[in-house]
Coordinates of C-alpha atoms in Angstrom, one line a residue:
M1 CA 75.0 30.0 0.3
E2 CA 73.4 31.0 3.3
W3 CA 75.5 28.2 5.3
K4 CA 78.6 29.1 3.6
R5 CA 78.0 33.0 5.0
K6 CA 77.5 31.9 8.9
T7 CA 80.3 28.9 9.0
E8 CA 83.1 31.4 6.9
P9 CA 83.1 34.2 10.2
D10 CA 83.6 30.6 12.1
C11 CA 86.3 30.1 10.7
T12 CA 88.4 33.1 10.8
Y13 CA 87.0 33.6 14.2
I14 CA 88.9 30.0 15.3
V15 CA 92.3 30.9 12.8
T16 CA 92.2 34.1 15.3
M17 CA 91.7 32.6 18.3
I18 CA 94.4 29.7 17.5
A19 CA 96.8 32.8 16.5
K20 CA 96.0 34.8 19.5
R21 CA 97.2 31.3 21.6
M22 CA 100.1 31.1 19.6
W23 CA 101.3 34.3 20.5
K24 CA 99.9 34.4 24.1
I25 CA 101.7 31.3 24.6
W26 CA 105.2 32.6 22.6
K27 CA 104.6 35.6 24.4
W28 CA 104.9 34.7 28.0
G29 CA 107.6 32.1 27.6
I30 CA 106.5 29.3 27.7
A31 CA 107.6 28.3 24.0
R32 CA 111.5 28.6 25.0
T33 CA 111.1 26.4 27.9
V34 CA 108.9 24.1 25.7
A35 CA 111.7 24.2 22.9
A36 CA 114.3 24.1 25.8
T37 CA 112.5 20.5 27.0
V38 CA 111.9 19.5 23.3
A39 CA 115.6 19.8 23.1
A40 CA 117.0 17.8 26.3
H41 CA 114.6 14.9 25.2
G42 CA 115.9 14.4 22.0
N43 CA 118.1 11.9 24.3
S44 CA 114.9 10.5 25.0
V45 CA 114.7 9.6 21.3
S46 CA 117.7 7.6 21.4
V47 CA 116.5 6.2 24.6
G48 CA 113.6 4.4 22.1
L49 CA 115.9 4.1 19.2
C50 CA 118.2 2.1 21.7
Q51 CA 115.2 0.1 23.5
G52 CA 113.4 -0.7 20.7
Y53 CA 116.5 -1.8 18.3
S54 CA 116.7 -5.2 20.1
A55 CA 113.0 -6.0 19.0
V56 CA 113.9 -5.7 14.8
L57 CA 117.6 -6.7 15.8
L58 CA 117.2 -10.0 17.0
P59 CA 114.9 -11.7 14.0
Q60 CA 117.5 -10.6 11.6
L61 CA 120.0 -12.5 13.3
Q62 CA 118.2 -15.2 14.0
Q63 CA 116.9 -16.1 10.3
D64 CA 118.7 -17.8 7.5
G65 CA 121.7 -16.4 5.4
S66 CA 122.5 -14.1 8.3
Q67 CA 126.0 -12.8 8.5
L68 CA 125.9 -13.2 12.2
M69 CA 123.9 -16.1 13.3
V70 CA 123.3 -15.8 16.9
T71 CA 121.8 -18.8 19.4
D72 CA 118.9 -17.9 22.0
E73 CA 121.1 -17.5 25.1
E74 CA 123.3 -14.7 22.6
A75 CA 120.4 -13.4 22.0
S76 CA 119.2 -12.7 25.2
W77 CA 122.5 -11.2 25.9
I78 CA 122.2 -8.6 22.8
A79 CA 118.6 -7.2 24.1
S80 CA 119.8 -7.1 28.1
L81 CA 123.5 -4.9 27.1
G82 CA 121.7 -2.1 26.3
V83 CA 120.5 -2.5 29.9
I84 CA 122.7 -3.8 32.3
S85 CA 124.9 -0.7 31.8
N86 CA 122.4 1.1 32.2
P87 CA 122.9 1.5 36.2
I88 CA 126.2 2.5 35.8
G89 CA 125.5 5.6 33.2
A90 CA 122.4 6.5 36.0
L91 CA 124.5 6.9 38.7
L92 CA 127.5 8.7 36.8
A93 CA 124.8 11.0 35.5
G94 CA 123.9 11.4 39.1
F95 CA 127.2 12.9 40.2
L96 CA 127.6 14.8 37.0
M97 CA 124.2 16.7 37.1
E98 CA 125.9 18.0 40.7
I99 CA 129.5 18.4 39.5
F100 CA 128.5 19.8 36.3
G101 CA 125.5 20.7 36.2
R102 CA 122.5 19.6 34.4
K103 CA 122.3 20.9 30.8
T104 CA 126.5 19.6 30.4
T105 CA 125.1 16.5 31.4
V106 CA 122.3 16.4 28.6
K107 CA 125.0 17.3 26.6
L108 CA 127.6 14.5 27.4
T109 CA 124.8 11.7 26.9
S110 CA 124.9 11.7 23.2
L111 CA 128.6 10.6 23.2
P112 CA 128.5 7.5 24.4
Y113 CA 125.3 6.6 21.5
I114 CA 127.2 8.3 19.0
I115 CA 130.4 5.2 20.2
G116 CA 127.5 2.6 20.5
W117 CA 125.6 3.0 17.7
V118 CA 129.2 3.4 15.3
L119 CA 130.3 0.2 17.1
I120 CA 127.0 -1.8 16.1
S121 CA 127.0 -0.5 12.2
L122 CA 130.1 -1.2 12.0
S123 CA 130.1 -5.1 14.1
D124 CA 131.3 -8.1 12.0
N125 CA 131.5 -10.0 15.2
I126 CA 129.1 -10.8 17.9
F127 CA 132.0 -9.0 20.7
K128 CA 132.0 -5.6 18.4
L129 CA 127.8 -6.0 19.0
Y130 CA 127.8 -6.9 22.9
A131 CA 130.3 -3.5 23.1
G132 CA 128.2 -1.5 21.0
R133 CA 124.8 -2.2 23.0
F134 CA 126.8 -1.8 26.7
I135 CA 128.4 1.6 25.4
S136 CA 124.7 2.8 24.4
G137 CA 123.0 1.7 27.4
L138 CA 125.7 3.5 29.2
A139 CA 123.8 6.8 27.6
V140 CA 120.0 5.3 28.4
G141 CA 121.1 5.9 31.8
M142 CA 122.6 9.1 31.5
A143 CA 119.4 9.7 29.8
T144 CA 117.6 10.3 33.2
A145 CA 119.6 13.6 33.6
S146 CA 116.7 15.4 31.1
Y147 CA 114.1 14.3 33.1
V148 CA 115.7 16.7 36.7
Y149 CA 116.8 19.5 33.8
V150 CA 113.0 19.6 32.2
A151 CA 111.2 19.4 36.0
E152 CA 113.9 22.7 37.3
I153 CA 113.7 24.6 34.0
S154 CA 109.3 23.5 34.3
Q155 CA 106.4 26.2 36.6
A156 CA 104.7 24.1 38.9
E157 CA 101.3 24.0 36.1
Q158 CA 103.3 23.2 32.8
R159 CA 106.0 21.0 34.8
G160 CA 103.7 17.8 34.8
M161 CA 103.0 17.6 30.6
L162 CA 106.3 18.8 30.4
S163 CA 108.1 16.1 32.1
A164 CA 105.1 13.5 30.4
S165 CA 106.6 15.1 26.8
G166 CA 109.8 12.2 28.0
P167 CA 107.9 9.5 26.6
V168 CA 106.7 11.1 23.9
H169 CA 109.9 11.6 22.8
V170 CA 111.2 7.9 23.8
S171 CA 107.6 6.3 22.1
L172 CA 109.0 8.1 18.8
G173 CA 112.3 6.3 19.1
V174 CA 110.5 3.2 19.7
L175 CA 108.4 3.9 16.3
A176 CA 111.4 4.8 14.2
V177 CA 113.4 2.1 14.8
Y178 CA 110.5 -0.5 14.7
I179 CA 110.0 1.5 10.6
L180 CA 113.5 1.0 10.1
G181 CA 113.9 -2.4 11.0
F182 CA 111.0 -2.9 9.1
I183 CA 112.6 -1.4 5.3
A184 CA 116.2 -1.4 6.1
P185 CA 119.0 -4.0 7.8
W186 CA 120.4 -3.7 11.1
Q187 CA 123.8 -1.6 10.1
R188 CA 122.2 0.5 8.0
V189 CA 119.3 1.1 11.0
A190 CA 122.4 1.9 13.4
A191 CA 124.1 4.6 11.1
L192 CA 120.8 6.3 10.9
C193 CA 120.4 6.4 14.1
T194 CA 123.6 7.9 15.1
L195 CA 121.8 11.2 13.5
C196 CA 119.6 11.5 16.2
A197 CA 122.4 11.7 19.2
L198 CA 124.4 14.4 16.8
L199 CA 121.1 16.6 16.5
S200 CA 120.4 16.2 20.4
F201 CA 123.5 17.6 21.0
I202 CA 123.9 20.1 19.1
A203 CA 120.1 21.2 20.2
M204 CA 121.7 21.7 24.0
C205 CA 124.5 24.3 22.7
A206 CA 121.7 26.2 22.7
V207 CA 119.4 26.3 25.4
P208 CA 120.8 27.7 29.2
E209 CA 121.8 25.8 32.3
S210 CA 119.0 24.6 34.9
P211 CA 118.5 27.8 36.9
A212 CA 118.1 25.7 39.9
W213 CA 120.9 24.4 39.9
L214 CA 122.7 27.7 38.9
S215 CA 121.3 29.3 42.1
S216 CA 122.4 26.3 44.4
H217 CA 126.2 26.6 43.4
G218 CA 126.2 30.6 43.7
R219 CA 126.0 32.0 40.0
P220 CA 122.4 33.7 40.6
A221 CA 123.5 36.7 37.9
E222 CA 123.1 33.4 35.5
A223 CA 120.6 31.4 37.1
L224 CA 118.7 34.8 36.5
S225 CA 120.0 35.6 32.9
A226 CA 118.6 31.9 32.3
L227 CA 115.3 32.8 33.9
V228 CA 114.7 35.0 31.6
W229 CA 115.2 33.7 28.4
L230 CA 112.9 31.0 29.6
R231 CA 110.0 33.3 30.3
R232 CA 110.8 36.2 28.3
N233 CA 109.2 38.5 31.8
P234 CA 111.9 39.6 34.3
A235 CA 109.5 40.5 36.7
T236 CA 108.8 37.1 36.8
A237 CA 112.2 35.7 36.2
E238 CA 112.9 37.7 39.6
A239 CA 110.6 36.3 41.2
E240 CA 110.9 33.3 40.7
L241 CA 115.0 33.2 41.6
S242 CA 114.0 35.7 44.9
E243 CA 111.9 31.7 45.6
L244 CA 115.0 29.8 44.5
M245 CA 117.4 31.7 46.2
E246 CA 115.6 31.3 49.4
T247 CA 115.1 27.6 48.7
V248 CA 118.7 27.6 48.7
A249 CA 119.4 29.7 51.8
K250 CA 116.7 27.1 54.2
E251 CA 118.4 23.7 52.4
K252 CA 122.0 25.6 53.7
N253 CA 120.4 26.8 57.3
N254 CA 119.2 23.5 57.4
N255 CA 122.8 21.6 57.7
C256 CA 124.8 24.9 59.0
L257 CA 128.2 23.5 60.8
I258 CA 127.8 24.2 64.5
S259 CA 129.8 26.3 65.7
P260 CA 133.5 25.4 65.3
I261 CA 135.3 23.4 68.2
S262 CA 138.3 21.4 67.0
S263 CA 139.5 20.5 63.5
K264 CA 139.4 17.2 63.9
R265 CA 135.2 17.4 65.7
R266 CA 135.2 19.9 62.7
N267 CA 136.0 17.5 60.1
M268 CA 133.6 14.9 61.4
L269 CA 130.6 17.3 61.6
A270 CA 131.9 18.6 57.7
V271 CA 131.3 14.7 56.9
K272 CA 128.2 14.3 59.0
N273 CA 126.8 17.5 57.1
V274 CA 127.6 15.9 53.8
L275 CA 125.5 12.7 54.5
K276 CA 122.8 14.3 56.5
P277 CA 120.3 15.0 53.5
F278 CA 120.4 11.5 52.3
L279 CA 119.4 10.5 56.1
L280 CA 116.5 12.6 55.9
P281 CA 113.0 11.6 55.5
T282 CA 113.0 14.3 52.5
A283 CA 115.3 11.6 50.8
W284 CA 114.4 8.3 51.9
K285 CA 110.7 8.7 51.9
P286 CA 110.3 9.5 48.2
F287 CA 113.7 6.9 47.6
I288 CA 111.3 4.0 48.9
I289 CA 108.3 5.3 46.5
L290 CA 110.2 5.3 43.7
L291 CA 112.0 1.9 44.1
L292 CA 108.8 0.1 44.9
F293 CA 106.3 2.1 41.9
F294 CA 109.4 0.9 39.4
A295 CA 109.6 -2.4 40.7
F296 CA 105.5 -3.3 40.0
Q297 CA 106.1 -1.2 36.4
E298 CA 108.6 -3.5 35.9
G299 CA 107.2 -6.3 36.8
S300 CA 104.1 -5.5 35.0
G301 CA 105.5 -7.1 31.2
I302 CA 106.1 -3.0 30.1
Y303 CA 109.7 -3.3 28.7
I304 CA 109.3 -6.7 27.5
I305 CA 107.4 -6.2 25.0
L306 CA 109.5 -2.8 24.3
Y307 CA 112.7 -5.0 23.7
Y308 CA 110.9 -8.6 22.2
A309 CA 107.7 -6.4 20.5
V310 CA 108.6 -9.1 17.8
N311 CA 109.5 -12.1 19.2
L312 CA 106.5 -12.6 21.7
F313 CA 104.0 -11.9 18.4
Q314 CA 105.3 -14.9 16.6
E315 CA 104.6 -16.5 20.0
V316 CA 101.1 -15.2 20.8
G317 CA 100.4 -15.1 17.2
T318 CA 97.8 -12.2 15.9
G319 CA 97.2 -12.9 12.7
L320 CA 99.7 -10.4 11.7
N321 CA 103.2 -10.3 9.9
E322 CA 105.2 -9.6 13.4
Y323 CA 107.0 -6.7 12.1
V324 CA 103.8 -4.8 11.1
A325 CA 102.0 -5.4 14.4
S326 CA 105.5 -4.2 16.6
I327 CA 105.1 -1.3 14.3
V328 CA 101.5 -0.8 14.8
V329 CA 102.2 -1.2 18.5
G330 CA 104.8 1.5 18.3
G331 CA 102.2 3.6 16.7
V332 CA 99.8 3.3 19.4
R333 CA 102.3 3.7 22.1
L334 CA 103.7 7.3 20.4
V335 CA 99.2 8.4 20.6
M336 CA 99.0 7.3 23.9
S337 CA 102.2 9.1 24.8
V338 CA 100.7 12.1 24.0
V339 CA 97.5 11.3 25.0
G340 CA 99.1 10.7 28.5
A341 CA 101.2 13.7 28.4
I342 CA 97.8 16.2 27.7
L343 CA 96.0 13.7 31.0
M344 CA 98.6 14.8 33.2
N345 CA 97.8 18.3 33.4
S346 CA 94.0 17.4 33.7
F347 CA 94.6 14.6 36.5
G348 CA 96.1 13.6 39.5
R349 CA 99.6 11.1 39.6
K350 CA 97.5 8.5 41.6
T351 CA 94.2 9.2 39.9
L352 CA 96.3 8.1 36.1
A353 CA 98.4 5.6 38.1
V354 CA 95.6 2.9 39.7
V355 CA 93.7 3.0 36.5
S356 CA 97.0 2.1 34.4
G357 CA 97.9 0.0 36.7
L358 CA 94.1 -1.8 36.6
G359 CA 94.0 -1.5 33.1
M360 CA 97.4 -3.3 32.4
A361 CA 96.3 -6.1 34.7
I362 CA 92.7 -7.2 32.8
S363 CA 95.0 -6.6 29.2
M364 CA 97.4 -9.4 30.5
V365 CA 94.3 -11.5 32.3
V366 CA 92.3 -11.5 28.8
G367 CA 95.5 -12.0 27.0
G368 CA 96.8 -15.2 29.1
G369 CA 93.7 -16.7 29.3
Y370 CA 93.5 -16.8 25.5
E371 CA 96.6 -18.0 25.4
Y372 CA 95.0 -21.1 27.8
F373 CA 92.7 -22.1 25.6
Y374 CA 94.2 -21.9 22.3
S375 CA 98.4 -22.5 22.4
H376 CA 97.7 -25.7 21.6
L377 CA 96.3 -24.7 18.3
P378 CA 98.1 -23.3 15.8
P379 CA 98.2 -19.2 15.5
T380 CA 96.3 -20.0 11.6
D381 CA 93.8 -22.1 13.2
R382 CA 93.2 -20.4 16.8
P383 CA 89.9 -18.4 16.8
L384 CA 89.5 -14.8 17.0
A385 CA 93.4 -14.2 16.3
W386 CA 93.4 -10.4 17.0
V387 CA 93.0 -10.7 20.2
P388 CA 96.4 -11.4 20.7
L389 CA 96.7 -8.3 19.4
I390 CA 94.4 -6.2 21.0
C391 CA 95.3 -7.0 24.5
V392 CA 99.0 -6.0 23.9
L393 CA 97.9 -2.7 22.6
G394 CA 95.7 -2.2 25.2
H395 CA 98.2 -3.0 27.8
V396 CA 100.5 0.0 25.9
C397 CA 97.6 2.0 25.7
V398 CA 97.0 2.6 29.5
S399 CA 100.8 1.8 30.3
M400 CA 101.4 5.5 28.4
M401 CA 98.2 7.4 30.6
G402 CA 100.5 6.5 34.0
F403 CA 102.7 3.3 34.9
L404 CA 105.7 3.9 32.3
Q405 CA 105.7 8.2 32.6
L406 CA 104.9 8.8 35.7
P407 CA 108.1 7.1 37.6
W408 CA 110.6 9.1 35.1
M409 CA 108.6 12.2 35.8
M410 CA 108.7 11.4 39.6
N411 CA 112.1 10.7 40.3
G412 CA 112.8 14.6 38.6
E413 CA 110.0 16.1 41.3
L414 CA 110.6 14.2 44.3
F415 CA 113.9 15.0 45.4
P416 CA 115.2 18.4 47.5
L417 CA 117.3 20.5 45.7
A418 CA 120.4 20.0 47.5
I419 CA 120.4 16.0 46.6
R420 CA 118.2 16.1 43.7
G421 CA 120.5 14.6 41.2
V422 CA 122.9 12.5 43.3
M423 CA 119.4 10.0 44.5
G424 CA 117.7 11.1 41.1
G425 CA 120.9 9.0 39.6
I426 CA 120.5 6.1 42.6
V427 CA 116.9 5.5 41.8
A428 CA 117.1 6.0 38.3
S429 CA 120.2 3.2 38.4
L430 CA 118.0 0.8 40.5
A431 CA 115.2 0.8 38.0
H432 CA 117.5 0.3 35.1
L433 CA 118.6 -2.4 37.5
F434 CA 115.2 -4.2 37.6
I435 CA 114.8 -3.9 33.2
F436 CA 118.0 -5.7 32.9
V437 CA 116.6 -8.2 35.2
S438 CA 113.5 -8.5 33.7
V439 CA 114.9 -8.7 30.2
K440 CA 117.0 -11.0 30.9
T441 CA 114.7 -13.5 32.0
Y442 CA 112.3 -13.0 30.3
P443 CA 113.5 -16.0 27.8
D444 CA 113.8 -18.3 31.4
L445 CA 110.3 -17.3 32.4
M446 CA 108.4 -18.3 28.9
H447 CA 110.2 -21.5 28.9
A448 CA 109.6 -22.4 32.8
L449 CA 105.1 -20.6 33.4
G450 CA 104.6 -20.7 30.2
T451 CA 103.3 -17.6 27.5
N452 CA 99.6 -17.5 29.7
G453 CA 101.7 -18.3 32.9
T454 CA 103.9 -15.2 31.9
L455 CA 101.0 -12.5 31.0
W456 CA 99.0 -13.6 33.6
L457 CA 102.2 -13.2 36.2
F458 CA 102.3 -9.8 34.3
G459 CA 98.6 -9.3 35.2
A460 CA 99.5 -9.8 38.9
A461 CA 101.9 -7.3 39.1
A462 CA 100.3 -4.5 37.8
L463 CA 97.1 -5.1 39.9
L464 CA 99.7 -5.3 42.9
G465 CA 101.2 -2.0 41.4
A466 CA 97.7 -0.2 41.0
V467 CA 96.8 -1.2 44.6
Y468 CA 100.1 0.3 46.2
C469 CA 100.6 3.5 44.2
Y470 CA 96.8 4.0 45.8
M471 CA 97.5 3.5 49.2
F472 CA 101.3 5.2 49.2
L473 CA 102.0 7.3 45.9
P474 CA 101.9 11.1 46.8
E475 CA 100.2 14.1 44.1
T476 CA 102.6 15.9 43.2
R477 CA 100.3 17.8 40.4
G478 CA 100.2 22.2 40.6
K479 CA 102.8 21.7 43.4
T480 CA 106.2 23.5 43.3
L481 CA 109.1 21.9 44.4
R482 CA 109.6 23.0 47.4
E483 CA 106.0 22.3 48.3
I484 CA 106.2 18.4 47.0
E485 CA 109.8 18.1 49.9
L486 CA 107.6 19.6 52.4
E487 CA 105.8 17.0 52.5
F488 CA 108.0 14.7 53.2
S489 CA 109.5 16.8 55.9
P490 CA 109.0 16.3 59.7
K491 CA 105.9 17.7 60.7
E492 CA 107.4 20.6 62.6
T493 CA 109.6 21.9 59.9
C494 CA 106.6 21.6 57.4
N495 CA 104.1 23.6 60.4
C496 CA 107.2 26.0 60.7
E497 CA 107.6 26.9 57.3
E498 CA 103.7 27.1 56.5
N499 CA 103.4 29.3 59.0
A500 CA 105.6 31.5 58.0
K501 CA 104.3 31.3 54.0
T502 CA 101.0 31.1 54.0
R503 CA 99.7 33.2 57.2
Y504 CA 100.2 36.6 58.9
T505 CA 99.1 38.7 61.4
M506 CA 97.9 42.3 60.8
K507 CA 95.0 44.5 61.6
S508 CA 92.2 44.9 59.4
E509 CA 92.8 48.3 57.9
L510 CA 95.4 47.3 55.0
S511 CA 95.2 51.2 53.2
G512 CA 99.2 51.0 53.0
C513 CA 99.6 47.2 51.5
N514 CA 100.1 46.5 48.2
K515 CA 99.6 43.3 46.0
N516 CA 104.2 43.1 46.2
E517 CA 103.9 42.7 50.0
F518 CA 101.4 40.4 50.2
N519 CA 103.8 38.7 47.8
R520 CA 106.5 39.5 50.1
V521 CA 104.7 38.2 52.9
E522 CA 103.9 34.8 51.1
N523 CA 108.2 34.9 51.3
G524 CA 107.8 35.0 54.7
R525 CA 108.8 38.5 55.4
T526 CA 105.9 40.9 56.7
P527 CA 104.7 44.0 54.8
E528 CA 105.5 47.5 55.8
N529 CA 103.3 50.6 56.8
C530 CA 100.7 47.3 58.7
D531 CA 100.6 46.8 62.3
I532 CA 100.5 43.2 63.1
T533 CA 97.1 42.1 65.5
D534 CA 94.7 39.5 63.5
V535 CA 95.5 36.2 62.0
F536 CA 94.6 35.9 58.0
T537 CA 95.5 33.6 55.3
V538 CA 97.4 35.4 52.4
E539 CA 94.5 34.0 50.1
E540 CA 91.5 35.7 52.3
R541 CA 92.9 38.7 53.3
Y542 CA 94.1 39.7 50.0
A543 CA 91.0 39.0 48.4
K544 CA 88.9 40.6 51.0
F545 CA 91.3 43.9 50.4
K546 CA 90.5 44.1 47.0
R547 CA 87.1 43.6 47.4
E548 CA 87.2 46.6 49.7
G549 CA 89.0 48.3 47.1
N550 CA 86.0 48.0 44.6
G551 CA 83.6 50.1 47.3
T552 CA 82.1 46.3 47.8
T553 CA 81.6 44.9 51.4
T554 CA 82.4 41.7 53.2

């Protein structure tokens, strides 16, 4: 009884603290930002459904007595047609985001999903199946808009976790389609997948447009309304809008036309002005960094395991039913995607990428070694038959900690606001092209190198990717999108803005200055009632001002 009396207050305290924490989250607007994130990433669930569908579709089509019998070549086209149209969709989304907005593009993404899934569910010949996979693949490419939308509605301290929730939703879709494929025929699975796209469209109707996009298109009133909805705090919303408008003004000033001359000259300058942002270091540096990151990602075999899960387990043997093994992988992938999203707020991007790459390399090298020594034996006679499954699970676990999530997240972070939609779409289209090449060539790779050689190739790509990330990947955790942009700016531009933003001069007596005036200094404006004499950083001087105000000495 004494132990019970001691524990009851503890339980009450825990419940009270949880309730207070939840109320604080709702009160300060994080809950609405989370709700908008979940709505946007409804399309990411459909991405997972589409990507994992071929893993359960192909074995059913190749079974004896299947309504549609397919050859190995046709099977590779069914898998890859869900990818080959991804680059087209990503490019389309990039331009739609700039013209119609982030929210509208996310909503439009649901339409190809619905059309594609309906075609697949009604397929009675191989060509309808091809068409359905191709059209739904367009939507997979367009789903990159969700990452841009989430990056722009999030505050710096929340952006890592919220952006990393995209792969969580993808993993949820993969697990769902693996389970459905185990218990239902492929036509019924396709029909059920249509519901997810419908729900995503409906959910996006209830959330606001990206405040950053609204600001960049001269609609500050709507941007403020969106920020108030997301933050539930008018003062925070106004401060954030002020920062957005200043970012827009700086980008326009950097790209403004010189004094008008002749009409022909003005047109030439206008064209140059449009192209200029794409030729600056803030565009081409992130482009090269992300492109190589995606290349190492695809070379490490992440999407091979996703698209060919059941077939891969048939090749390596695991001691489990292939469908059950794929469900186990899907479940582990979902759990680790949640863990990875949590880690994004605790560790730097570079650290997670390096650890993830090294872990994937070790998993594939061990798996390849096992196949090298025991591939000549039938699966039932191999010792330690669980080793291949453990290697695949290990590969999936560490990939979800960094290598799978980070390139997609950073595609919505690294580019300037003026070209974020277009450049994000271009990078995503090339990334999907890499995925198509890896998925389409996987069967040929297995024939040419064997299972052990293929796994070793994946391990080598993961190891090289880890080295690359250690040397070149920028750190973005906890930084605003403007701060990230400045890292790629020319040194003189960066120094000029940093001086205007974080340093100022004033005399030591600051009786006429308050915190709001310090905030104005951070945005490049001199406080009122303050004479200029000495140089201090904003953080140091305000800390000193507070101590002096409290009667302490410095």
